[in-house]
Amino acid sequence: MHERLLDALARRGALADPDAIAYLSSRADPVAVLESVIAKLEGVPLVLTMEHIQRAQELARKAGQAARPPPVANATLPSPPKLRDLARATEVDAQFAVVRDVTGKSTCEGTLDDFSRYFASRLAMIGPMLRARRELVGSVDIARAKKLTREVRFIGMVADVRATKKGDRVLEVEDETDTAPVFLSQTSDLFKDPVLPDEVIGVVGRPTEKGLIIAEQVVRPDILTPRAFPATKDAVSVAFISDVHVGSKTFLREKWDAFASWMNGTDEVAQSIKYLVLAGDVVDGIGVYPRQEEELAIDDIFAQYEEVARLLGAIPDHVNMILLPGNHDAVRPAEPQPALPQDVAKLFDSNVTFVGNPCSFTVHGVRILAYHGRSLDDFVYSLPGMSYARPLDGMREMLRRRHLAPLYGGKTPIAPEAEDYLVIDEVPDVFVAGHVHAVGMDEYKGVKIVNASTWQAQTAYQKMHNIIPQPARVPILNLGTGRGTIKEF
Ligand code: D5M
Ligand code: FE
Ligand code: ZN
């Protein structure tokens, strides 16, 4: 039965993580369940996870139908692409360059002027992406739009979202010329796709005599043309980890040691790993949440980083590590966060590069956007249907909005820099985040999206909030083939 399942996966050119395989194998007809899951998803995921299975089941439930019996696999299915031989990381020179990072460029002091300049920068960066959309051809500024009596099209930032007494929704949309109230009827499909305060959107609508604009379309910048993965000549791999939380009593030392020893072993995939991205929260930090000291094994921040440096010292020298901070690290919490300071960085070997959060960089020409993921908390709290168990949904919403943290004034502290570093200006090939201590790997419009797990067991806080972590899993992406796998320790 197990083999039939693996066969069925291979026919689809898909991989599945151990949880998903265990779940499917536990069903009476694993292949039938697999086929119905795939039928519900848009396209075959890179690595099938429990998240996909739950999403498919939810879609099936929403459609008011039980998961349907599978279409019979047939000869028209594409055969899986051949895995090119994995390159050995020791035999390939590193090609790494930072493309966009606030480190060394922060100018803000948090004055009122800074804030208006910051939001103007957001509008100036996302506005042109929207103007390129077919639906918004002929859009005008809001001052002009308010004088028109026919259909209007304009672009602006959402200054406010409010519910009317009857339960409809009104957005105050603003540009540099004026503000317009945009009405979303609860009976319209638009109502199902909630708008967050401070996102930049396009509106197609009709004005009423009272000056309200009835929305017919709300346009997101999104990704216009799905990308093809730029498979590189050298088939080396990038591994993604996050939220190591060294210094916490719940740091999973044994699992970490198993990972480090695998990295030093003879496994072909391990030997192909040339880059290791650490997406923030390498330490648990000090004073990050109330009564944290009771959960700390190391209660000095430098001692925590010294321990991280020791642990990373055991990763092979030929692996280039790219380390960004998270909300537990020793830099300002407001995003964009600069790289960890020199007095921390100097504790580490030279194969560790410190970058800011977020950071865009390339490896062998493949563009990677790495973000710790604090704003996933805001997505979970503000968008119905989001959940900590499915972080990739939140990452998709970021790509649709071309912004890593659209909501200002939520759980994500934002520093009003002159340029909005949280705008996703160029579409990356790979987008990685951590923070929610879950794991997943998928694709959205050609962008590989990755959530990079954790090395911390469930904390008391997470237990209280029923957040179930998926620790000690390592998503690994091969740059030569564009294929991914998730290795569990
Ligand atoms: O966050 C780890 C996970 O726990 C992440 O899903 C958010 C959640 N978490 C932790 N602390 C809080 C607070 N105070 N509010 C809301 N959610 C929280 P980490 O940053 O690694 O501690
Ligand atoms: Fe964390
Ligand atoms: Zn975090």
Short mmCIF file of C-alpha atoms and ligand atoms in Angstrom, two decimals:
data_model
loop_
_atom_site.label_atom_id
_atom_site.label_comp_id
_atom_site.label_asym_id
_atom_site.label_seq_id
_atom_site.Cartn_x
_atom_site.Cartn_y
_atom_site.Cartn_z
CA MET A 1 0.00 0.00 0.00
CA HIS A 2 2.82 2.34 0.99
CA GLU A 3 4.58 1.69 -2.29
CA ARG A 4 1.46 2.39 -4.32
CA LEU A 5 1.25 5.73 -2.54
CA LEU A 6 4.88 6.59 -3.28
CA ASP A 7 4.33 5.53 -6.89
CA ALA A 8 1.30 7.77 -7.18
CA LEU A 9 3.31 10.67 -5.80
CA ALA A 10 6.18 10.03 -8.19
CA ARG A 11 3.78 9.91 -11.15
CA ARG A 12 2.65 13.39 -10.20
CA GLY A 13 6.23 14.60 -9.82
CA ALA A 14 5.48 15.42 -6.18
CA LEU A 15 7.18 14.72 -2.87
CA ALA A 16 5.45 14.46 0.47
CA ASP A 17 6.73 15.17 3.94
CA PRO A 18 6.72 12.40 6.57
CA ASP A 19 3.56 13.66 8.34
CA ALA A 20 1.62 13.73 5.10
CA ILE A 21 2.81 10.24 4.16
CA ALA A 22 1.92 8.93 7.62
CA TYR A 23 -1.53 10.49 7.39
CA LEU A 24 -2.25 9.22 3.89
CA SER A 25 -0.96 5.75 4.76
CA SER A 26 -3.38 5.63 7.66
CA ARG A 27 -6.37 6.01 5.31
CA ALA A 28 -8.21 3.02 3.91
CA ASP A 29 -7.29 4.00 0.33
CA PRO A 30 -4.27 6.31 0.50
CA VAL A 31 -4.00 6.78 -3.26
CA ALA A 32 -7.65 7.78 -3.55
CA VAL A 33 -7.24 10.34 -0.79
CA LEU A 34 -4.07 11.65 -2.43
CA GLU A 35 -5.79 12.03 -5.79
CA SER A 36 -8.74 13.86 -4.26
CA VAL A 37 -6.38 16.20 -2.41
CA ILE A 38 -4.46 16.97 -5.60
CA ALA A 39 -7.70 17.50 -7.50
CA LYS A 40 -8.75 20.13 -4.97
CA LEU A 41 -5.46 22.05 -4.97
CA GLU A 42 -4.50 24.30 -7.83
CA GLY A 43 -1.61 22.32 -9.25
CA VAL A 44 0.61 19.77 -7.61
CA PRO A 45 2.59 21.19 -4.70
CA LEU A 46 6.34 20.91 -4.59
CA VAL A 47 6.21 19.04 -1.31
CA LEU A 48 2.84 17.80 -0.13
CA THR A 49 2.34 18.57 3.57
CA MET A 50 -0.47 18.20 6.10
CA GLU A 51 -1.19 21.84 5.40
CA HIS A 52 -2.16 20.96 1.82
CA ILE A 53 -4.27 18.04 2.93
CA GLN A 54 -6.12 20.20 5.47
CA ARG A 55 -6.60 22.98 2.89
CA ALA A 56 -7.97 20.51 0.34
CA GLN A 57 -10.32 19.01 2.90
CA GLU A 58 -11.48 22.46 3.89
CA LEU A 59 -12.12 23.36 0.24
CA ALA A 60 -14.05 20.14 -0.18
CA ARG A 61 -16.11 20.93 2.91
CA LYS A 62 -16.76 24.47 1.73
CA ALA A 63 -17.92 23.20 -1.63
CA GLY A 64 -20.43 21.17 0.34
CA GLN A 65 -19.18 17.92 -0.95
CA ALA A 66 -17.28 14.99 0.45
CA ALA A 67 -13.87 14.47 -1.10
CA ARG A 68 -14.80 12.95 -4.43
CA PRO A 69 -13.44 9.65 -5.69
CA PRO A 70 -10.26 10.23 -7.61
CA PRO A 71 -9.91 10.65 -11.31
CA VAL A 72 -8.08 7.53 -12.49
CA ALA A 73 -4.43 8.28 -13.15
CA ASN A 74 -3.73 7.96 -16.83
CA ALA A 75 -1.00 8.16 -19.38
CA THR A 76 -1.57 11.86 -20.05
CA LEU A 77 0.01 12.79 -16.71
CA PRO A 78 3.40 14.41 -17.21
CA SER A 79 6.26 12.22 -16.14
CA PRO A 80 8.27 13.72 -13.27
CA PRO A 81 11.27 15.78 -14.33
CA LYS A 82 14.52 13.88 -14.02
CA LEU A 83 16.55 14.81 -10.97
CA ARG A 84 19.80 16.15 -12.26
CA ASP A 85 22.78 14.81 -10.36
CA LEU A 86 23.28 16.85 -7.23
CA ALA A 87 26.46 18.88 -7.25
CA ARG A 88 28.89 18.61 -4.37
CA ALA A 89 28.99 21.90 -2.51
CA THR A 90 32.74 21.57 -1.91
CA GLU A 91 33.35 21.66 -5.65
CA VAL A 92 31.39 24.80 -6.45
CA ASP A 93 32.42 28.38 -5.69
CA ALA A 94 29.98 30.49 -3.72
CA GLN A 95 28.03 33.16 -5.60
CA PHE A 96 26.25 35.32 -3.09
CA ALA A 97 25.24 38.98 -3.26
CA VAL A 98 22.98 41.13 -1.12
CA VAL A 99 20.47 43.04 -3.27
CA ARG A 100 18.31 44.92 -0.77
CA ASP A 101 18.84 45.39 2.96
CA VAL A 102 18.38 48.28 5.39
CA THR A 103 21.63 47.51 7.23
CA GLY A 104 23.75 50.67 7.35
CA LYS A 105 21.06 52.72 5.60
CA SER A 106 18.55 53.42 8.36
CA THR A 107 17.66 57.09 8.54
CA CYS A 108 14.44 57.28 10.50
CA GLU A 109 13.92 58.92 13.85
CA GLY A 110 10.22 58.17 14.12
CA THR A 111 8.99 61.75 13.71
CA LEU A 112 5.59 62.56 12.16
CA ASP A 113 7.38 63.67 8.98
CA ASP A 114 9.07 60.29 8.86
CA PHE A 115 5.70 58.55 8.95
CA SER A 116 4.13 60.56 6.13
CA ARG A 117 7.28 60.08 4.04
CA TYR A 118 7.25 56.34 4.83
CA PHE A 119 3.65 55.82 3.68
CA ALA A 120 4.27 58.01 0.62
CA SER A 121 7.14 55.69 -0.27
CA ARG A 122 4.86 52.65 0.09
CA LEU A 123 2.30 54.21 -2.28
CA ALA A 124 5.01 55.32 -4.70
CA MET A 125 6.43 51.79 -4.91
CA ILE A 126 3.23 49.76 -5.11
CA GLY A 127 1.22 52.30 -7.19
CA PRO A 128 3.15 51.62 -10.43
CA MET A 129 2.69 47.85 -9.99
CA LEU A 130 -1.07 48.44 -9.89
CA ARG A 131 -0.98 50.85 -12.80
CA ALA A 132 0.47 48.01 -14.88
CA ARG A 133 -2.69 45.96 -14.34
CA ARG A 134 -5.18 45.76 -17.18
CA GLU A 135 -8.11 46.46 -14.83
CA LEU A 136 -6.62 49.81 -13.87
CA VAL A 137 -5.79 51.24 -17.28
CA GLY A 138 -6.99 54.84 -17.32
CA SER A 139 -6.91 55.23 -13.54
CA VAL A 140 -6.87 58.80 -12.26
CA ASP A 141 -5.96 60.43 -8.97
CA ILE A 142 -8.61 60.42 -6.26
CA ALA A 143 -9.36 64.16 -6.45
CA ARG A 144 -10.29 63.70 -10.13
CA ALA A 145 -12.06 60.41 -9.58
CA LYS A 146 -14.41 62.11 -7.12
CA LYS A 147 -15.58 64.51 -9.82
CA LEU A 148 -16.48 61.77 -12.28
CA THR A 149 -19.99 60.39 -12.56
CA ARG A 150 -19.23 57.30 -14.64
CA GLU A 151 -17.09 54.31 -13.73
CA VAL A 152 -13.95 55.34 -11.84
CA ARG A 153 -10.56 53.68 -11.42
CA PHE A 154 -8.00 54.82 -8.91
CA ILE A 155 -5.14 53.64 -6.71
CA GLY A 156 -4.57 54.47 -3.08
CA MET A 157 -3.68 53.36 0.40
CA VAL A 158 -6.39 52.11 2.74
CA ALA A 159 -6.45 54.65 5.57
CA ASP A 160 -9.34 53.00 7.40
CA VAL A 161 -11.64 50.00 7.21
CA ARG A 162 -14.97 50.22 9.03
CA ALA A 163 -18.18 48.24 9.23
CA THR A 164 -21.51 49.98 8.68
CA LYS A 165 -24.49 49.44 10.97
CA LYS A 166 -25.98 47.07 8.41
CA GLY A 167 -22.78 45.02 8.27
CA ASP A 168 -21.35 46.25 4.95
CA ARG A 169 -17.83 47.63 4.79
CA VAL A 170 -16.42 51.05 3.93
CA LEU A 171 -12.75 51.62 3.04
CA GLU A 172 -11.28 55.11 3.20
CA VAL A 173 -8.84 55.09 0.30
CA GLU A 174 -6.26 57.84 0.15
CA ASP A 175 -3.65 59.17 -2.25
CA GLU A 176 -1.61 62.39 -2.21
CA THR A 177 -4.59 64.34 -3.63
CA ASP A 178 -7.66 63.26 -1.62
CA THR A 179 -9.57 60.50 0.19
CA ALA A 180 -12.56 58.52 -1.09
CA PRO A 181 -15.04 56.29 0.76
CA VAL A 182 -15.32 52.93 -1.02
CA PHE A 183 -18.34 50.77 -0.29
CA LEU A 184 -18.10 46.95 -0.24
CA SER A 185 -21.48 45.30 -0.09
CA GLN A 186 -21.72 42.21 2.10
CA THR A 187 -23.60 40.54 -0.75
CA SER A 188 -20.70 41.02 -3.18
CA ASP A 189 -17.88 38.54 -3.72
CA LEU A 190 -15.42 41.29 -2.85
CA PHE A 191 -16.54 41.04 0.75
CA LYS A 192 -14.96 37.58 1.07
CA ASP A 193 -11.45 38.89 0.44
CA PRO A 194 -10.81 41.23 3.36
CA VAL A 195 -8.76 44.36 2.91
CA LEU A 196 -6.21 45.27 5.59
CA PRO A 197 -5.69 48.82 6.78
CA ASP A 198 -2.61 50.39 5.14
CA GLU A 199 -2.49 48.15 2.10
CA VAL A 200 -2.22 49.75 -1.32
CA ILE A 201 -5.03 48.72 -3.66
CA GLY A 202 -6.67 49.64 -6.93
CA VAL A 203 -10.40 50.30 -7.03
CA VAL A 204 -12.80 50.03 -9.93
CA GLY A 205 -16.20 51.37 -8.93
CA ARG A 206 -19.22 53.57 -9.55
CA PRO A 207 -19.93 56.78 -7.66
CA THR A 208 -23.31 57.35 -6.00
CA GLU A 209 -24.93 60.75 -5.68
CA LYS A 210 -23.86 60.91 -2.05
CA GLY A 211 -20.18 60.67 -2.99
CA LEU A 212 -19.73 57.03 -2.03
CA ILE A 213 -17.91 54.78 -4.53
CA ILE A 214 -19.52 51.36 -4.89
CA ALA A 215 -16.64 48.94 -5.46
CA GLU A 216 -16.90 46.59 -8.41
CA GLN A 217 -13.32 45.38 -8.22
CA VAL A 218 -10.56 45.61 -5.66
CA VAL A 219 -7.27 45.02 -7.45
CA ARG A 220 -4.12 43.70 -5.76
CA PRO A 221 -0.65 44.24 -7.24
CA ASP A 222 0.07 40.50 -6.95
CA ILE A 223 2.42 38.74 -9.37
CA LEU A 224 1.47 39.57 -12.95
CA THR A 225 3.29 36.81 -14.79
CA PRO A 226 4.09 33.56 -13.05
CA ARG A 227 7.81 32.93 -13.12
CA ALA A 228 9.77 29.93 -14.21
CA PHE A 229 12.42 28.84 -11.73
CA PRO A 230 15.81 29.92 -13.08
CA ALA A 231 17.47 26.51 -12.73
CA THR A 232 21.18 27.11 -12.25
CA LYS A 233 24.12 25.36 -13.87
CA ASP A 234 25.46 24.19 -10.53
CA ALA A 235 22.97 21.90 -8.82
CA VAL A 236 23.88 22.91 -5.28
CA SER A 237 21.20 23.23 -2.60
CA VAL A 238 19.99 25.84 -0.14
CA ALA A 239 18.72 24.68 3.25
CA PHE A 240 16.40 26.86 5.30
CA ILE A 241 16.20 26.88 9.08
CA SER A 242 14.75 29.34 11.54
CA ASP A 243 13.87 29.98 15.18
CA VAL A 244 16.68 28.00 16.78
CA HIS A 245 15.99 29.74 20.13
CA VAL A 246 19.35 28.84 21.68
CA GLY A 247 19.31 29.74 25.37
CA SER A 248 15.78 28.47 25.93
CA LYS A 249 15.19 25.37 28.04
CA THR A 250 13.03 24.13 25.18
CA PHE A 251 15.86 24.29 22.57
CA LEU A 252 15.99 20.79 21.05
CA ARG A 253 19.71 20.14 21.40
CA GLU A 254 19.61 16.46 20.47
CA LYS A 255 17.71 17.08 17.29
CA TRP A 256 20.09 19.91 16.42
CA ASP A 257 23.07 17.60 16.96
CA ALA A 258 21.45 15.05 14.63
CA PHE A 259 21.12 17.79 11.99
CA ALA A 260 24.74 18.91 12.45
CA SER A 261 26.02 15.37 12.16
CA TRP A 262 23.90 14.76 9.02
CA MET A 263 25.38 17.92 7.52
CA ASN A 264 28.85 16.45 8.13
CA GLY A 265 27.96 13.02 6.77
CA THR A 266 27.96 11.36 3.38
CA ASP A 267 24.32 11.88 2.39
CA GLU A 268 24.15 13.17 -1.19
CA VAL A 269 21.61 15.87 -0.37
CA ALA A 270 23.61 17.03 2.69
CA GLN A 271 26.72 17.23 0.56
CA SER A 272 24.93 19.36 -2.01
CA ILE A 273 24.08 22.05 0.58
CA LYS A 274 26.13 25.14 -0.17
CA TYR A 275 23.95 27.69 1.64
CA LEU A 276 22.14 27.63 4.95
CA VAL A 277 19.67 30.46 5.53
CA LEU A 278 18.81 31.18 9.19
CA ALA A 279 15.58 33.19 9.14
CA GLY A 280 15.75 34.82 12.58
CA ASP A 281 15.34 34.10 16.29
CA VAL A 282 18.68 32.24 16.52
CA VAL A 283 18.59 32.94 20.26
CA ASP A 284 15.72 33.10 22.73
CA GLY A 285 17.00 36.47 23.92
CA ILE A 286 16.42 38.21 27.24
CA GLY A 287 13.30 40.07 28.37
CA VAL A 288 11.38 39.36 25.16
CA TYR A 289 8.22 38.35 27.00
CA PRO A 290 7.08 38.49 30.65
CA ARG A 291 8.77 35.99 33.03
CA GLN A 292 10.99 34.68 30.23
CA GLU A 293 13.80 34.11 32.76
CA GLU A 294 11.94 31.07 34.09
CA GLU A 295 12.24 29.41 30.67
CA LEU A 296 15.90 30.24 30.01
CA ALA A 297 18.81 27.80 30.23
CA ILE A 298 21.31 30.61 29.40
CA ASP A 299 20.38 33.95 30.89
CA ASP A 300 23.02 36.15 29.27
CA ILE A 301 22.51 37.40 25.73
CA PHE A 302 26.20 37.22 24.75
CA ALA A 303 26.49 33.75 26.23
CA GLN A 304 23.50 32.75 24.07
CA TYR A 305 25.20 34.04 20.91
CA GLU A 306 28.48 32.38 21.93
CA GLU A 307 26.59 29.11 22.12
CA VAL A 308 25.05 29.71 18.66
CA ALA A 309 28.54 30.42 17.31
CA ARG A 310 29.75 27.12 18.78
CA LEU A 311 26.81 25.21 17.27
CA LEU A 312 27.29 26.80 13.85
CA GLY A 313 31.02 26.11 14.13
CA ALA A 314 30.13 22.43 13.74
CA ILE A 315 28.47 23.04 10.36
CA PRO A 316 30.98 22.29 7.56
CA ASP A 317 33.19 25.24 6.58
CA HIS A 318 32.14 25.11 2.93
CA VAL A 319 28.54 25.94 3.88
CA ASN A 320 27.80 29.66 3.59
CA MET A 321 25.39 30.74 6.28
CA ILE A 322 23.16 33.78 5.89
CA LEU A 323 21.75 34.89 9.22
CA LEU A 324 19.01 37.46 9.74
CA PRO A 325 17.53 38.64 13.04
CA GLY A 326 14.04 38.00 14.38
CA ASN A 327 12.00 39.43 17.20
CA HIS A 328 14.04 37.53 19.84
CA ASP A 329 17.41 38.82 18.59
CA ALA A 330 19.56 41.62 19.95
CA VAL A 331 18.73 44.41 17.50
CA ARG A 332 15.88 46.92 17.37
CA PRO A 333 12.59 45.07 17.08
CA ALA A 334 11.12 47.57 14.57
CA GLU A 335 11.20 46.34 10.99
CA PRO A 336 13.18 46.56 8.82
CA GLN A 337 15.72 45.27 11.34
CA PRO A 338 19.40 45.83 10.63
CA ALA A 339 21.89 42.97 10.85
CA LEU A 340 23.16 41.91 14.29
CA PRO A 341 25.84 44.30 15.58
CA GLN A 342 29.57 43.77 15.20
CA ASP A 343 30.08 42.78 18.86
CA VAL A 344 27.81 39.78 18.19
CA ALA A 345 29.02 39.08 14.63
CA LYS A 346 32.67 38.92 15.76
CA LEU A 347 31.88 35.79 17.82
CA PHE A 348 31.21 33.83 14.60
CA ASP A 349 33.32 32.11 11.95
CA SER A 350 33.77 33.86 8.63
CA ASN A 351 31.31 31.56 6.82
CA VAL A 352 28.42 33.32 8.60
CA THR A 353 27.12 36.47 6.88
CA PHE A 354 24.90 38.79 8.90
CA VAL A 355 22.09 40.51 7.03
CA GLY A 356 19.00 42.51 7.94
CA ASN A 357 15.37 41.44 8.24
CA PRO A 358 14.01 41.43 5.59
CA CYS A 359 16.83 40.87 3.13
CA SER A 360 16.85 40.12 -0.59
CA PHE A 361 19.93 38.37 -1.89
CA THR A 362 20.96 36.16 -4.76
CA VAL A 363 22.76 32.84 -4.78
CA HIS A 364 23.96 31.79 -8.23
CA GLY A 365 21.55 34.38 -9.62
CA VAL A 366 18.50 32.95 -7.82
CA ARG A 367 16.77 35.74 -5.92
CA ILE A 368 15.82 34.88 -2.35
CA LEU A 369 13.65 37.07 -0.15
CA ALA A 370 14.20 36.17 3.50
CA TYR A 371 11.92 37.60 6.18
CA HIS A 372 11.58 36.47 9.77
CA GLY A 373 7.78 36.59 9.53
CA ARG A 374 6.55 38.57 12.52
CA SER A 375 3.65 39.95 10.49
CA LEU A 376 2.24 36.42 10.15
CA ASP A 377 0.82 37.13 13.62
CA ASP A 378 -1.08 40.10 12.14
CA PHE A 379 -2.35 38.05 9.21
CA VAL A 380 -3.59 35.33 11.56
CA TYR A 381 -5.32 37.88 13.81
CA SER A 382 -6.74 40.08 11.05
CA LEU A 383 -7.70 37.83 8.16
CA PRO A 384 -10.45 35.28 8.64
CA GLY A 385 -9.42 31.81 7.55
CA MET A 386 -5.71 32.26 8.36
CA SER A 387 -4.14 29.94 10.89
CA TYR A 388 -0.81 29.34 12.59
CA ALA A 389 -0.96 25.81 11.25
CA ARG A 390 -0.87 27.10 7.65
CA PRO A 391 1.80 29.81 7.48
CA LEU A 392 2.15 29.52 3.72
CA ASP A 393 -1.33 31.06 3.34
CA GLY A 394 -0.08 34.22 5.05
CA MET A 395 2.99 34.29 2.82
CA ARG A 396 0.77 34.06 -0.27
CA GLU A 397 -1.22 37.03 1.03
CA MET A 398 2.03 38.99 1.39
CA LEU A 399 2.94 38.26 -2.23
CA ARG A 400 -0.56 39.25 -3.43
CA ARG A 401 -0.20 42.55 -1.60
CA ARG A 402 3.50 42.88 -2.52
CA HIS A 403 4.13 43.82 1.09
CA LEU A 404 5.59 41.88 4.00
CA ALA A 405 3.68 43.72 6.74
CA PRO A 406 0.89 45.89 5.34
CA LEU A 407 -0.90 46.46 8.64
CA TYR A 408 0.62 49.29 10.68
CA GLY A 409 -0.04 49.34 14.42
CA GLY A 410 -0.60 45.60 14.88
CA LYS A 411 1.86 43.16 16.43
CA THR A 412 4.61 44.02 13.94
CA PRO A 413 6.52 47.14 14.96
CA ILE A 414 7.51 49.14 11.88
CA ALA A 415 10.23 51.78 11.64
CA PRO A 416 9.25 54.57 9.21
CA GLU A 417 12.30 54.49 6.94
CA ALA A 418 12.48 56.91 3.99
CA GLU A 419 12.11 53.92 1.68
CA ASP A 420 9.66 51.13 2.52
CA TYR A 421 11.94 48.09 2.73
CA LEU A 422 8.91 45.90 3.46
CA VAL A 423 7.55 46.38 -0.05
CA ILE A 424 8.24 43.32 -2.21
CA ASP A 425 9.61 45.43 -5.06
CA GLU A 426 11.02 42.66 -7.24
CA VAL A 427 9.29 39.29 -7.31
CA PRO A 428 11.74 36.79 -5.78
CA ASP A 429 12.35 33.25 -6.99
CA VAL A 430 12.23 32.01 -3.41
CA PHE A 431 10.46 33.54 -0.41
CA VAL A 432 11.33 32.18 3.03
CA ALA A 433 9.95 33.06 6.45
CA GLY A 434 9.98 31.48 9.91
CA HIS A 435 8.56 32.81 13.18
CA VAL A 436 5.45 30.63 13.41
CA HIS A 437 7.50 27.48 14.12
CA ALA A 438 5.76 25.51 11.37
CA VAL A 439 7.12 23.95 8.22
CA GLY A 440 5.99 24.02 4.63
CA MET A 441 7.17 24.34 1.08
CA ASP A 442 4.99 25.19 -1.87
CA GLU A 443 4.76 27.43 -4.87
CA TYR A 444 2.74 30.57 -5.52
CA LYS A 445 2.73 31.84 -9.11
CA GLY A 446 6.15 30.33 -9.69
CA VAL A 447 7.67 31.61 -6.43
CA LYS A 448 8.87 28.88 -4.09
CA ILE A 449 7.50 29.67 -0.66
CA VAL A 450 9.09 28.14 2.39
CA ASN A 451 8.38 28.16 6.10
CA ALA A 452 11.53 27.13 7.88
CA SER A 453 10.40 25.34 11.08
CA THR A 454 12.10 25.74 14.47
CA TRP A 455 14.43 23.97 16.89
CA GLN A 456 12.29 24.80 19.92
CA ALA A 457 9.71 22.48 21.46
CA GLN A 458 6.29 23.83 22.42
CA THR A 459 6.58 26.68 24.93
CA ALA A 460 4.17 27.42 27.76
CA TYR A 461 2.84 30.41 25.79
CA GLN A 462 2.24 28.30 22.71
CA LYS A 463 0.57 25.61 24.79
CA MET A 464 -1.79 28.18 26.22
CA HIS A 465 -2.68 29.40 22.72
CA ASN A 466 -2.85 25.94 21.22
CA ILE A 467 0.00 26.62 18.79
CA ILE A 468 1.50 23.26 17.85
CA PRO A 469 5.05 23.65 16.54
CA GLN A 470 6.59 21.43 13.85
CA PRO A 471 10.22 21.47 14.97
CA ALA A 472 13.42 20.03 13.52
CA ARG A 473 12.41 19.91 9.84
CA VAL A 474 14.68 21.35 7.21
CA PRO A 475 13.29 22.44 3.84
CA ILE A 476 16.00 22.04 1.21
CA LEU A 477 15.80 23.45 -2.31
CA ASN A 478 18.04 22.36 -5.14
CA LEU A 479 19.02 25.31 -7.31
CA GLY A 480 19.74 23.15 -10.34
CA THR A 481 16.38 21.42 -10.49
CA GLY A 482 14.13 23.76 -8.52
CA ARG A 483 12.92 20.77 -6.55
CA GLY A 484 12.51 20.70 -2.82
CA THR A 485 12.48 18.24 -0.01
CA ILE A 486 11.86 18.48 3.72
CA LYS A 487 14.25 16.52 5.93
CA GLU A 488 13.08 15.70 9.45
CA PHE A 489 15.38 15.19 12.44
O1 D5M B 1 6.99 33.18 18.13
C1 D5M B 1 6.65 31.82 18.05
C2 D5M B 1 5.20 31.60 17.80
O2 D5M B 1 4.44 31.89 18.96
C3 D5M B 1 4.58 32.46 16.74
O3 D5M B 1 3.61 31.66 16.08
C4 D5M B 1 3.89 33.57 17.42
C5 D5M B 1 3.57 32.97 18.75
N1 D5M B 1 3.77 33.94 19.81
C6 D5M B 1 4.76 33.93 20.69
N2 D5M B 1 4.65 34.96 21.54
C7 D5M B 1 3.54 35.63 21.18
C8 D5M B 1 2.87 36.78 21.67
N3 D5M B 1 3.28 37.46 22.74
N4 D5M B 1 1.74 37.17 21.03
C9 D5M B 1 1.30 36.49 19.98
N5 D5M B 1 1.88 35.40 19.49
C10 D5M B 1 2.99 34.98 20.06
P1 D5M B 1 8.43 33.62 18.63
O4 D5M B 1 8.67 34.95 18.06
O5 D5M B 1 9.40 32.64 18.13
O6 D5M B 1 8.38 33.62 20.12
FE FE B 2 10.67 32.10 17.06
ZN ZN B 3 9.80 34.97 16.03
#
